[in-house]
PDB file of C-alpha atoms and ligand atoms in Angstrom:
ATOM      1  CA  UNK W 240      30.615 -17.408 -12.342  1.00  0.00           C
ATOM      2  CA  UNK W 241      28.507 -14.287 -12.161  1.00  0.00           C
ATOM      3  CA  UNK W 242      27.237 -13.296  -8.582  1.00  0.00           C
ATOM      4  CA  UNK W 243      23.830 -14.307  -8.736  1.00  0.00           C
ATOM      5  CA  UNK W 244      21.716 -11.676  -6.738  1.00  0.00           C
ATOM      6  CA  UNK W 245      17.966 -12.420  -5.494  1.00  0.00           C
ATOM      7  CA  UNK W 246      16.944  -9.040  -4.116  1.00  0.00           C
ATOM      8  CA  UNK W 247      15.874  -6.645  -6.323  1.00  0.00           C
ATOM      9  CA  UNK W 248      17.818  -3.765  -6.071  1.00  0.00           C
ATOM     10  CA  UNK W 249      16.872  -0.123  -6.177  1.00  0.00           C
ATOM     11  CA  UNK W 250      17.853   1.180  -9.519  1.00  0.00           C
ATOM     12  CA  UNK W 251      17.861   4.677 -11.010  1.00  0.00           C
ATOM     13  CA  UNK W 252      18.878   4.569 -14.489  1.00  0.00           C
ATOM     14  CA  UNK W 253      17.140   1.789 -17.106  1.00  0.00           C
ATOM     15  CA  UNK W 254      18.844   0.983 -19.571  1.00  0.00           C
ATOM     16  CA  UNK W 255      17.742   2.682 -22.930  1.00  0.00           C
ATOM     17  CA  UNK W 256      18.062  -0.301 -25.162  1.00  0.00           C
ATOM     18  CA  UNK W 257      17.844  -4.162 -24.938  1.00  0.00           C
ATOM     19  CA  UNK W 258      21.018  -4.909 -26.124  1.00  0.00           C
ATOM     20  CA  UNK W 259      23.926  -5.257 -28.719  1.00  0.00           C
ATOM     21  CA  UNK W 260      24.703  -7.121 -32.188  1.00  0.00           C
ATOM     22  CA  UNK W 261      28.003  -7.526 -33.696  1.00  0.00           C
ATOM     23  CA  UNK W 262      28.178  -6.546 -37.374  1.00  0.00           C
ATOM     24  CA  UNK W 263      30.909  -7.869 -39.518  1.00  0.00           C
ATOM     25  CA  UNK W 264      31.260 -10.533 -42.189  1.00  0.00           C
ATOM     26  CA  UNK W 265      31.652 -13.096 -39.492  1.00  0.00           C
ATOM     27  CA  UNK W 266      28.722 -12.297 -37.443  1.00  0.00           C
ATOM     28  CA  UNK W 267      26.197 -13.999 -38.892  1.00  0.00           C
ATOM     29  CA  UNK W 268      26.674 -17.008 -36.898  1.00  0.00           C
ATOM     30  CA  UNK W 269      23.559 -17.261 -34.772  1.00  0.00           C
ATOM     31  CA  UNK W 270      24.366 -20.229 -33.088  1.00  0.00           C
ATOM     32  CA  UNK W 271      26.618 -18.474 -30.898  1.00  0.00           C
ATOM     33  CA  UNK W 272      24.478 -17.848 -27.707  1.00  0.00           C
ATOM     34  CA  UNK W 273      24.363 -13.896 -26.785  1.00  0.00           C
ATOM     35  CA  UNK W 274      26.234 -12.969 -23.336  1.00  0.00           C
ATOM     36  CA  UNK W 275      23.048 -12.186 -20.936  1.00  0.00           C
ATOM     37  CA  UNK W 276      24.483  -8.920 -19.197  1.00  0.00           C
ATOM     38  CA  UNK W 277      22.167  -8.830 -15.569  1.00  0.00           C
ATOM     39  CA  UNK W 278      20.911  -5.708 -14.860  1.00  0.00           C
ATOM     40  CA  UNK W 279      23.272  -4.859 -11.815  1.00  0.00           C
ATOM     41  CA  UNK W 280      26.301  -5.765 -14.024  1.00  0.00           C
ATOM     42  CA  UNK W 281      24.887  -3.091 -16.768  1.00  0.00           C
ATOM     43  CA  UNK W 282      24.452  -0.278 -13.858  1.00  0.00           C
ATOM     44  CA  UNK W 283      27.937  -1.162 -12.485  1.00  0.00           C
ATOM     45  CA  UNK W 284      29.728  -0.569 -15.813  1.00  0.00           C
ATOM     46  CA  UNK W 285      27.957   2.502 -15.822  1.00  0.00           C
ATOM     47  CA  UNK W 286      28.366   3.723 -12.835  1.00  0.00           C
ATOM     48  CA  UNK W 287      31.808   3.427 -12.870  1.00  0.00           C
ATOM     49  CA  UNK W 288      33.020   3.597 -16.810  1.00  0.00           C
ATOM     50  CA  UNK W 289      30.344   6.187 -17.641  1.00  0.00           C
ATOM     51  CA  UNK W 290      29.617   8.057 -14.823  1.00  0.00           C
ATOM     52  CA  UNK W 291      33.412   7.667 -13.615  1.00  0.00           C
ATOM     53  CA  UNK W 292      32.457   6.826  -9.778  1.00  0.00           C
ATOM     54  CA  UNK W 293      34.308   5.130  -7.805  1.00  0.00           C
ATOM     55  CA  UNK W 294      34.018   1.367  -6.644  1.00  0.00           C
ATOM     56  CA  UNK W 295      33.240   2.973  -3.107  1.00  0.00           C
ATOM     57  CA  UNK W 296      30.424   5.587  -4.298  1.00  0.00           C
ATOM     58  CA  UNK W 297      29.340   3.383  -6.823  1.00  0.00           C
ATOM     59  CA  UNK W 298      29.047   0.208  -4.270  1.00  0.00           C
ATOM     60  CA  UNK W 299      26.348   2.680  -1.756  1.00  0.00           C
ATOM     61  CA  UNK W 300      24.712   3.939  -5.118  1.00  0.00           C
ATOM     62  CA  UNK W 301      23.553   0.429  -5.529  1.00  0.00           C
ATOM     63  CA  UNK W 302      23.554  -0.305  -1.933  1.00  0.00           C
ATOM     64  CA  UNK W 303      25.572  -3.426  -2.153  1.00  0.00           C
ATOM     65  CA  UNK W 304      28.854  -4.024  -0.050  1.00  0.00           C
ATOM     66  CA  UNK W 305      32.382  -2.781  -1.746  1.00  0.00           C
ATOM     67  CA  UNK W 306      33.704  -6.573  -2.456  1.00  0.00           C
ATOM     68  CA  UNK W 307      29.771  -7.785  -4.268  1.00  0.00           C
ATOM     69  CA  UNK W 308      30.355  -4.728  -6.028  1.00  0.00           C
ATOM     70  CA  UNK W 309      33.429  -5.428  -7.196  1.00  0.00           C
ATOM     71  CA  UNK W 310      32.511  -9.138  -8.330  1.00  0.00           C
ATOM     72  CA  UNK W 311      29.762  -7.719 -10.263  1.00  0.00           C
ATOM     73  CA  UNK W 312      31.740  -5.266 -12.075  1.00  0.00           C
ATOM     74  CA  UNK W 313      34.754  -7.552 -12.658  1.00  0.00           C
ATOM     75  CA  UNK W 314      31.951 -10.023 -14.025  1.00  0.00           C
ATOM     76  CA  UNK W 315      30.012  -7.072 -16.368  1.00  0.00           C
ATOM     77  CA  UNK W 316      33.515  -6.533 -18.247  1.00  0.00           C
ATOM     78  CA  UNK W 317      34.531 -10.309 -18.465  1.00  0.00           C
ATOM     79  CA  UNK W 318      31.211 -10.262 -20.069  1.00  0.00           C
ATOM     80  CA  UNK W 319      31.372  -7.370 -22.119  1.00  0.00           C
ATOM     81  CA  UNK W 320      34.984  -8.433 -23.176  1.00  0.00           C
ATOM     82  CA  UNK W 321      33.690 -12.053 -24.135  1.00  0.00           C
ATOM     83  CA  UNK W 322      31.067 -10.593 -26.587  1.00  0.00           C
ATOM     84  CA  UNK W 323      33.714  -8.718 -28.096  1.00  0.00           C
ATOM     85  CA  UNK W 324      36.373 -10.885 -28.560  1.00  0.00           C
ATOM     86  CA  UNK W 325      33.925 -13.822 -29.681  1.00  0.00           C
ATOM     87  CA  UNK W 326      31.607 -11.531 -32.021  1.00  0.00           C
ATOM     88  CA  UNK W 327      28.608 -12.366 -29.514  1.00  0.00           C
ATOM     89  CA  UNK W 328      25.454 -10.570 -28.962  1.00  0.00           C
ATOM     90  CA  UNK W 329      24.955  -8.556 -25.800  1.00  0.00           C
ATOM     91  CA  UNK W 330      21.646  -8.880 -24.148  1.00  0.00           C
ATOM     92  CA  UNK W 331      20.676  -6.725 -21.265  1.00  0.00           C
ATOM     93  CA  UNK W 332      18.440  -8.061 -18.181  1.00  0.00           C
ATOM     94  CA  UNK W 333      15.748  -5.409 -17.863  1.00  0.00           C
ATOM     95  CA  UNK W 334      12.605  -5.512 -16.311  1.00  0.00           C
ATOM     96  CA  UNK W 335      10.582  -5.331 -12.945  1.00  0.00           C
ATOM     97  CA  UNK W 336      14.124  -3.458 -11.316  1.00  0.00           C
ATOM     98  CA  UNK W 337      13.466   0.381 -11.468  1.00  0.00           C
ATOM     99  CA  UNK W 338      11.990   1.260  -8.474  1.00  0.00           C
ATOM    100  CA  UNK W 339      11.863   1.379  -4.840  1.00  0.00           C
ATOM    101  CA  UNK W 340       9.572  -1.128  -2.595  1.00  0.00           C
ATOM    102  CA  UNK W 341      10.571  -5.039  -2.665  1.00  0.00           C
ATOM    103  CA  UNK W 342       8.362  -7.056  -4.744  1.00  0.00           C
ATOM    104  CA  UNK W 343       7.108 -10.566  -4.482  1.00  0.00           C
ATOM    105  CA  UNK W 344       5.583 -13.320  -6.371  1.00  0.00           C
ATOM    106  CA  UNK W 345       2.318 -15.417  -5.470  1.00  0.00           C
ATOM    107  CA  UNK W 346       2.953 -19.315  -5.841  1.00  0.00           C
ATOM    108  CA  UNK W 347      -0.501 -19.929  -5.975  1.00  0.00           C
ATOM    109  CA  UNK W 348      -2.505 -16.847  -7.823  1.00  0.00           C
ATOM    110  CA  UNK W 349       0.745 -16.293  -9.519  1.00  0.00           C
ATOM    111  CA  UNK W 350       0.665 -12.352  -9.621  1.00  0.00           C
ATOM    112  CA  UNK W 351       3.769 -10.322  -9.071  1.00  0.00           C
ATOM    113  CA  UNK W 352       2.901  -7.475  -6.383  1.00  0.00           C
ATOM    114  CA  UNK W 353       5.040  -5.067  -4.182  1.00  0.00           C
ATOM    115  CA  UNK W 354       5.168  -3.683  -0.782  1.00  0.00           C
ATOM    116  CA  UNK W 355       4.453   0.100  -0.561  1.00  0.00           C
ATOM    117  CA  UNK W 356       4.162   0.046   3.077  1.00  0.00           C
ATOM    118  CA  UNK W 357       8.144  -0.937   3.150  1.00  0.00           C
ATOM    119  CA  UNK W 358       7.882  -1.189   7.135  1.00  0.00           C
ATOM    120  CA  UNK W 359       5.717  -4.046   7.190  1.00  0.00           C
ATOM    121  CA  UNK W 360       6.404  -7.254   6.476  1.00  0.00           C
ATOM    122  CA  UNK W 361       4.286  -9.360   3.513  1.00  0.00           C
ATOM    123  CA  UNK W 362       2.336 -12.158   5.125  1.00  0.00           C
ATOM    124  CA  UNK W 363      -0.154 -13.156   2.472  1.00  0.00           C
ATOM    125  CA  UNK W 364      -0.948 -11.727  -1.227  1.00  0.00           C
ATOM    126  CA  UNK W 365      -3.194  -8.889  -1.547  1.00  0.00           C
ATOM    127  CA  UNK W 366      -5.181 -11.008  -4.402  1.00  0.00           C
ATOM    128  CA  UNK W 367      -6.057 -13.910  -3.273  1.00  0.00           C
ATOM    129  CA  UNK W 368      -5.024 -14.096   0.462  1.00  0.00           C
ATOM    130  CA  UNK W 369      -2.570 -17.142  -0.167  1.00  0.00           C
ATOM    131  CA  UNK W 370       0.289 -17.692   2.158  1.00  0.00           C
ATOM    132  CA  UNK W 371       2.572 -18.793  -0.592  1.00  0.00           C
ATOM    133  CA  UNK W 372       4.724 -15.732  -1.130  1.00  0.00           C
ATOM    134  CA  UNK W 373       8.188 -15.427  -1.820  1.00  0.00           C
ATOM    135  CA  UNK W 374      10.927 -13.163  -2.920  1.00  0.00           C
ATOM    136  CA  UNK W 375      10.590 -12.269  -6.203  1.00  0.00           C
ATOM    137  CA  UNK W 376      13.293 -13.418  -8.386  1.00  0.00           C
ATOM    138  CA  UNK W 377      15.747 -12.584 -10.273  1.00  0.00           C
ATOM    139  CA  UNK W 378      15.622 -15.843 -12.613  1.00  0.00           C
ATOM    140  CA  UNK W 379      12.087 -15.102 -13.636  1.00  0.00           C
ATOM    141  CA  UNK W 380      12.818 -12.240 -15.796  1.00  0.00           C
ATOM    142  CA  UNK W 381      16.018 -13.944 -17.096  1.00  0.00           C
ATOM    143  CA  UNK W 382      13.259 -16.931 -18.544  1.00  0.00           C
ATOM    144  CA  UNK W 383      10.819 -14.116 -19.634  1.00  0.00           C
ATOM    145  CA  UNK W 384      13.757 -12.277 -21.383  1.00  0.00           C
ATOM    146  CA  UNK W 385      15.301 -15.348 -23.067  1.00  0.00           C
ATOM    147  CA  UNK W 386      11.891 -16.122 -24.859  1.00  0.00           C
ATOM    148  CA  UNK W 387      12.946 -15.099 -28.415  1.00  0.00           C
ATOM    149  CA  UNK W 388      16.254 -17.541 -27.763  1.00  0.00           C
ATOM    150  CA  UNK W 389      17.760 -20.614 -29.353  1.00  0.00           C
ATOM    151  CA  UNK W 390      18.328 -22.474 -26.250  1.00  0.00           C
ATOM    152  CA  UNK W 391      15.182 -22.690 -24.702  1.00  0.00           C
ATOM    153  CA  UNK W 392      14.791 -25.698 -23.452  1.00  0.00           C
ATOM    154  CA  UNK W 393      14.233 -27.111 -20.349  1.00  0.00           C
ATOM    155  CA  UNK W 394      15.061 -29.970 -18.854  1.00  0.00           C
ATOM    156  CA  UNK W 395      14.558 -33.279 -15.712  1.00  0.00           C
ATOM    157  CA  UNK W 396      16.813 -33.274 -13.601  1.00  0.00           C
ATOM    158  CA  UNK W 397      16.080 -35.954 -12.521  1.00  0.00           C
ATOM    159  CA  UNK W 398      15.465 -38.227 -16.020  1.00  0.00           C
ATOM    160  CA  UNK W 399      16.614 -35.919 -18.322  1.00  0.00           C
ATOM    161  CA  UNK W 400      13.789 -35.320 -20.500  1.00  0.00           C
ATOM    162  CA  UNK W 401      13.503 -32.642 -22.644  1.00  0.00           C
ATOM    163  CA  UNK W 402      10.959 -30.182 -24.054  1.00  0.00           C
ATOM    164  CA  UNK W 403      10.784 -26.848 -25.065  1.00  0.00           C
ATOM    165  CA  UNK W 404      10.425 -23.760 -22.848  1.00  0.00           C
ATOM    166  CA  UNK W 405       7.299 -22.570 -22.664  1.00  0.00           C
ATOM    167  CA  UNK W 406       7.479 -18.546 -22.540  1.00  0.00           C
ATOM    168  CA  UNK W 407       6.344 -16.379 -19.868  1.00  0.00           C
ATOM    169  CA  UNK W 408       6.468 -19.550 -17.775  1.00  0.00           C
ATOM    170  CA  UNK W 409       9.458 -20.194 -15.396  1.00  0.00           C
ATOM    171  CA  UNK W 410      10.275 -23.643 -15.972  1.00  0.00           C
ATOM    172  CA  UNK W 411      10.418 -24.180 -12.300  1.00  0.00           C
ATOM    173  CA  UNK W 412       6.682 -24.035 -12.483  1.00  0.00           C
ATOM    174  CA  UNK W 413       6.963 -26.832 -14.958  1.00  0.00           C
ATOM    175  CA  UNK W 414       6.343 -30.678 -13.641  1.00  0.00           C
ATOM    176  CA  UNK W 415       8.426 -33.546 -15.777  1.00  0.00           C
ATOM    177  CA  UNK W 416       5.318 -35.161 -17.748  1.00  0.00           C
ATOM    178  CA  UNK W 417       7.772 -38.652 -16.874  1.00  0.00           C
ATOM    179  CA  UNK W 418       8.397 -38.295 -13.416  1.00  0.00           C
ATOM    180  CA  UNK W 419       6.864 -35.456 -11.879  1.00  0.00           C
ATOM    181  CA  UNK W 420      10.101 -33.724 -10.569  1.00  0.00           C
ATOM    182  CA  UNK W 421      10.812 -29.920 -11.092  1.00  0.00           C
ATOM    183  CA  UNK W 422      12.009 -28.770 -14.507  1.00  0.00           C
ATOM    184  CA  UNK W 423      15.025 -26.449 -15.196  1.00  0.00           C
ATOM    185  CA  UNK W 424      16.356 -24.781 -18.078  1.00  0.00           C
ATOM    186  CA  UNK W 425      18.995 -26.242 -19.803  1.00  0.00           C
TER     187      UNK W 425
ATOM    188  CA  UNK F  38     -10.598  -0.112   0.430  1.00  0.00           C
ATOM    189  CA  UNK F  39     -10.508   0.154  -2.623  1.00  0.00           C
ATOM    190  CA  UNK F  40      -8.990  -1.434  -4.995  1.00  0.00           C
ATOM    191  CA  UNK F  41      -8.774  -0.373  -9.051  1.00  0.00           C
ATOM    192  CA  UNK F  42      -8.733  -3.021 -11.800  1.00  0.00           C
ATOM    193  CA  UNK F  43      -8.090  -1.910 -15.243  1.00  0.00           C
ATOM    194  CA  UNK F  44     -10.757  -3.812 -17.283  1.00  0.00           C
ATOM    195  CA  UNK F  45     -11.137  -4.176 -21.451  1.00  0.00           C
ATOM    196  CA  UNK F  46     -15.059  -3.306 -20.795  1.00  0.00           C
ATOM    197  CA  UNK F  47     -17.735  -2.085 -18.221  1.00  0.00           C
ATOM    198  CA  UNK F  48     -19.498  -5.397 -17.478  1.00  0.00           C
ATOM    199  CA  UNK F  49     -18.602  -8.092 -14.577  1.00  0.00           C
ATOM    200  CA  UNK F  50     -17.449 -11.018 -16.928  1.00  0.00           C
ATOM    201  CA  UNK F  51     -15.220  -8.562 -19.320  1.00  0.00           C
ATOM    202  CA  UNK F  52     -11.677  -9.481 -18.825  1.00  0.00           C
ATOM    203  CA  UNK F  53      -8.520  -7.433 -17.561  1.00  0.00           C
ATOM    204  CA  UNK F  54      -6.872  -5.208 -19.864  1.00  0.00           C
ATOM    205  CA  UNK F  55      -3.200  -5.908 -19.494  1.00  0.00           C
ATOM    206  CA  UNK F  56      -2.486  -2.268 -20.381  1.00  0.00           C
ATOM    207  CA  UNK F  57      -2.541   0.031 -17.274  1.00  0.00           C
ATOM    208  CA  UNK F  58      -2.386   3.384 -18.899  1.00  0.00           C
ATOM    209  CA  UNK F  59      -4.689   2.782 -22.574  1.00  0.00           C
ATOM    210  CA  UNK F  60      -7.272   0.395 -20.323  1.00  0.00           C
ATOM    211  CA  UNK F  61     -10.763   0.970 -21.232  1.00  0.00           C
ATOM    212  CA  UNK F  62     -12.158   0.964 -18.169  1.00  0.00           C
ATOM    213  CA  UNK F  63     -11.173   1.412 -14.635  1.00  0.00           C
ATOM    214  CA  UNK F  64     -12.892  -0.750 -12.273  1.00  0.00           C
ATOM    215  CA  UNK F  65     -13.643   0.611  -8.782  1.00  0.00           C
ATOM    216  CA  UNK F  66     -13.925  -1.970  -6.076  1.00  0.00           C
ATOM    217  CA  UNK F  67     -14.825  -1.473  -2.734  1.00  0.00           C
ATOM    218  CA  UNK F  68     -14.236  -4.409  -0.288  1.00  0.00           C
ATOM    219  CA  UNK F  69     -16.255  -2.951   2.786  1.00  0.00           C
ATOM    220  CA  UNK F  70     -19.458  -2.089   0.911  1.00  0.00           C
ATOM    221  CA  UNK F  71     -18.707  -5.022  -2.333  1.00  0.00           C
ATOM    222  CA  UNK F  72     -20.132  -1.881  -4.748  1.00  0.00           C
ATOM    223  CA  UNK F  73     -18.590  -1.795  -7.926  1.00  0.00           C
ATOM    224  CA  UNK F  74     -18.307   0.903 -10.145  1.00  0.00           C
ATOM    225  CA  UNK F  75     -16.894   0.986 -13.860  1.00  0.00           C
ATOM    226  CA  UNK F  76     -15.094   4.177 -15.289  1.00  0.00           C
ATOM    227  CA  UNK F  77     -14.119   4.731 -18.872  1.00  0.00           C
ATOM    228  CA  UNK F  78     -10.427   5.848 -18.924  1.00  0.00           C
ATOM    229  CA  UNK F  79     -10.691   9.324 -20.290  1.00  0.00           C
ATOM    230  CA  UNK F  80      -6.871   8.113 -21.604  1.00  0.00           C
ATOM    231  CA  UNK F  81      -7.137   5.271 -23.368  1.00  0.00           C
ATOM    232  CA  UNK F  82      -6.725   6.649 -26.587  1.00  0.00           C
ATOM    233  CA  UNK F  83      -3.962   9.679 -25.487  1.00  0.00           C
ATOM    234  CA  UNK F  84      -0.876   9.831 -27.350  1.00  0.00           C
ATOM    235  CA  UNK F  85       1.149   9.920 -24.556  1.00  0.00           C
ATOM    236  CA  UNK F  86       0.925  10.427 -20.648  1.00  0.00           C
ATOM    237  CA  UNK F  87      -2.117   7.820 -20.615  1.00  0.00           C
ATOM    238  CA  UNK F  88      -0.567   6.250 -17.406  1.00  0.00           C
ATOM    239  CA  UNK F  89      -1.164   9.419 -15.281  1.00  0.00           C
ATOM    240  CA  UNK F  90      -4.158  10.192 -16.427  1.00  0.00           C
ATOM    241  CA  UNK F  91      -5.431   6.702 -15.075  1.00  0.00           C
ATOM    242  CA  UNK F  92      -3.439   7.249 -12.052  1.00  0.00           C
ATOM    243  CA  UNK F  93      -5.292  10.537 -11.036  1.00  0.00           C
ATOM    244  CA  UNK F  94      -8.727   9.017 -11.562  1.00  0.00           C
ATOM    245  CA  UNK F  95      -7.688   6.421  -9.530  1.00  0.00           C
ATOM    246  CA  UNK F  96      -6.265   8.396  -7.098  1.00  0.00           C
ATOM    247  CA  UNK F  97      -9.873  10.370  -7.222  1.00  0.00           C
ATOM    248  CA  UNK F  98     -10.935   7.529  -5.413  1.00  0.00           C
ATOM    249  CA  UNK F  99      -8.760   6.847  -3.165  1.00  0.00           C
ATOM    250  CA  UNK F 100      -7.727   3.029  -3.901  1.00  0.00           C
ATOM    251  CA  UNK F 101      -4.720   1.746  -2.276  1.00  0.00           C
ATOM    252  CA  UNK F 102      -4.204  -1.789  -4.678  1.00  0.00           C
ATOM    253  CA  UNK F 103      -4.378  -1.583  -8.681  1.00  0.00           C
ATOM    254  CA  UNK F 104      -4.717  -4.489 -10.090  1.00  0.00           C
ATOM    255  CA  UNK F 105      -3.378  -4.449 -13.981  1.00  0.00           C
ATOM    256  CA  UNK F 106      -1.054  -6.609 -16.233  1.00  0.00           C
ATOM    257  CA  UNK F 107       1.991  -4.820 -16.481  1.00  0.00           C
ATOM    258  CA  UNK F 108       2.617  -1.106 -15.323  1.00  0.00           C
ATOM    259  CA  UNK F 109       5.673   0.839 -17.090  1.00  0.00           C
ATOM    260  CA  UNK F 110       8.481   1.798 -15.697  1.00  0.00           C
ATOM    261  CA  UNK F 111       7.362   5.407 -14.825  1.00  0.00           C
ATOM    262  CA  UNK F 112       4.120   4.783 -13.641  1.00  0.00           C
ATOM    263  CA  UNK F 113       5.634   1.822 -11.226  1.00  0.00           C
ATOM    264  CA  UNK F 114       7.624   4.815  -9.757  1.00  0.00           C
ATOM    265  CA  UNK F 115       4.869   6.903  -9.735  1.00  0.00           C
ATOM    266  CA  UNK F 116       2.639   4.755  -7.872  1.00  0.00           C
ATOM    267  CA  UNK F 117       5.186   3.369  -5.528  1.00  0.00           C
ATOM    268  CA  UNK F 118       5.868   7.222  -4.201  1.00  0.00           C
ATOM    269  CA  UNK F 119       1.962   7.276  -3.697  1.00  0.00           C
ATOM    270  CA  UNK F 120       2.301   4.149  -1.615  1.00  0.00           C
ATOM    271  CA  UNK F 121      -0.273   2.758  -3.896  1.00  0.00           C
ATOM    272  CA  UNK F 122       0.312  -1.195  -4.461  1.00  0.00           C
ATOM    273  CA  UNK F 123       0.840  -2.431  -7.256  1.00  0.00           C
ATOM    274  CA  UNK F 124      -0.702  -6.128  -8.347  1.00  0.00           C
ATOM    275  CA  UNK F 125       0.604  -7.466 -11.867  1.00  0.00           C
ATOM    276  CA  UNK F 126      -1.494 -10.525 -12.815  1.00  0.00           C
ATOM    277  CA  UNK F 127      -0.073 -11.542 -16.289  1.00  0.00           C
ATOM    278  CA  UNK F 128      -3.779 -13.564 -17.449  1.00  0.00           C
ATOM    279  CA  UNK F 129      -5.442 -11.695 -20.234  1.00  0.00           C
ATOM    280  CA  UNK F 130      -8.166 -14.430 -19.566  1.00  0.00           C
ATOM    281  CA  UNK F 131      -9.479 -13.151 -16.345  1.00  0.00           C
ATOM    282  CA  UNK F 132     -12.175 -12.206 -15.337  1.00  0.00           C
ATOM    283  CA  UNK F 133     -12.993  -8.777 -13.750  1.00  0.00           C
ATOM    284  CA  UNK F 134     -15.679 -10.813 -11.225  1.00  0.00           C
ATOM    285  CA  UNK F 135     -12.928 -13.500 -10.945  1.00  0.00           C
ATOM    286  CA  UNK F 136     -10.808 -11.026  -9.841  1.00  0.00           C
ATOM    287  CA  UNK F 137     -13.269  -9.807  -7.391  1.00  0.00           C
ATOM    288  CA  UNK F 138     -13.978 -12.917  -6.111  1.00  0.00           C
ATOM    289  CA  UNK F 139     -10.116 -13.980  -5.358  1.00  0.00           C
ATOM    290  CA  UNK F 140     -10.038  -9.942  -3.407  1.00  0.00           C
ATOM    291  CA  UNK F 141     -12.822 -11.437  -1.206  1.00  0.00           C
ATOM    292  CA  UNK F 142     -10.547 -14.554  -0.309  1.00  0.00           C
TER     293      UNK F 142
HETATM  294 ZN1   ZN I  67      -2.040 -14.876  -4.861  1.00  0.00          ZN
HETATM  295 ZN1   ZN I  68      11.676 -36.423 -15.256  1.00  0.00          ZN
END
């Protein structure tokens, strides 16, 4: 289980590509599904195998606590290891991560904003007034990322019908056309 | 306040450009007096370093919001050091008055 983090953490250094493909005369199996490598997994193994920190100067480079640091690099080279041993693709989270403020999402207007003024809290979104604002999340830009994927489908929990993702759009957003409960990837 | 949208024209119903630093026009909103003004981007057809180009006009006018599809990863920094927010509204489809009229919630 990778350590699944829903603040968006200050980051320094984006990655400079989106990922990794295995060559080889066995690689051409694409119904293996690439290893999704999050982005804080990516700056860990950095951090630490690149730029040789330590767990303890790495861990307040990335402002997390010494242990969550540890889980996520422990789970960035189970990861990286995986793709490796099972000729799998590597695809690195990217996105909405490289910079300072804390950004949210509008439920209603939809629009992603931030919060410049870092020592006030967000009430209401600057567009369209609504009240509806959360966190923004780290799961949206895994669905926007996974678009060009073979697995994308989601799913009813609750009946267990099927359809196909629909990119850009998290499939929490989705309703079940059958019984009107949240969707969720598969 | 005032608030920048980057718009693909200069008229009330042309739509958002989703492209901060290569938008056509830069639309200046003010919220106290409702005037609107439209600015071609003198950087919409640079090579490179279109995104501070755009920044600096709309820093000329001192908005605090821009309202665009997607910023890059530079200008995000960029902006967030300026304290200017930062409003990414992923509908090509929108209108520029639409847009005003959601501001005026
Ligand atoms: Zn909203
Ligand atoms: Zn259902």
């Amino acid at each position: 289980m990778s350590p699944r983090i829903k603040r968006i953490r200050k980051v320094l250094n984006p990655p400079p590509i989106k990922g990794f493909k295995p060559y080889g005369p066995e690689t051409n199996n694409t119904q293996n599904e690439p290893v999704v490598l999050l982005y804080e997994e990516y700056e860990a193994l950095r951090l630490c195998d690149y730029d040789m920190y330590n767990h303890y100067y790495a861990s307040g480079i990335m402002n997390v606590s010494r242990p969550t640091f540890t889980r996520i690099y422990a789970s960035a080279r189970q990861k990286v290891a995986r793709a490796f041993v099972e000729g799998r693709q590597i695809a690195i989270e990217g996105g909405k991560v490289y910079f300072d403020s804390d950004w949210y999402h509008c439920e209603k207007c939809h629009c992603d904003f931030n919060n410049p003024a870092k020592e006030l809290q967000v009430e209401m979104c600057p567009l369209c007034g609504s009240k509806e604002v959360k966190d923004y999340d780290y799961t949206y830009e895994i669905e926007e990322n996974t678009e060009n994927r073979p697995f994308d489908t989601c799913i009813c929990p609750n009946c267990g019908f099927e359809q196909p993702h629909k990119s850009g759009k998290p499939c929490r957003q989705e309703e079940c056309p059958k019984c009107h409960s949240r969707m969720m990837r598969k | 306040m005032k608030v920048a949208i980057t718009s693909t024209g200069n008229k009330e119903d042309s739509t958002i450009d989703q492209r901060f630093g290569r938008c056509a026009y830069l639309v200046i909103y003010d919220t106290v007096s409702k005037s609107v003004e439209y600015i071609p981007n003198p950087g919409k057809d640079a090579e490179e370093d279109a995104g501070p180009v755009c920044i600096q006009l709309a820093a000329s006018r001192n908005v605090i919001k821009i309202i665009s599809g997607e910023f890059g990863i530079k200008i995000k920094a960029l902006l967030d050091s300026m304290k200017v927010q930062m409003i990414m509204l992923k509908d090509p489809d929108i209108k520029i008055n639409e847009i005003i009229e959601m501001l005026n919630h």
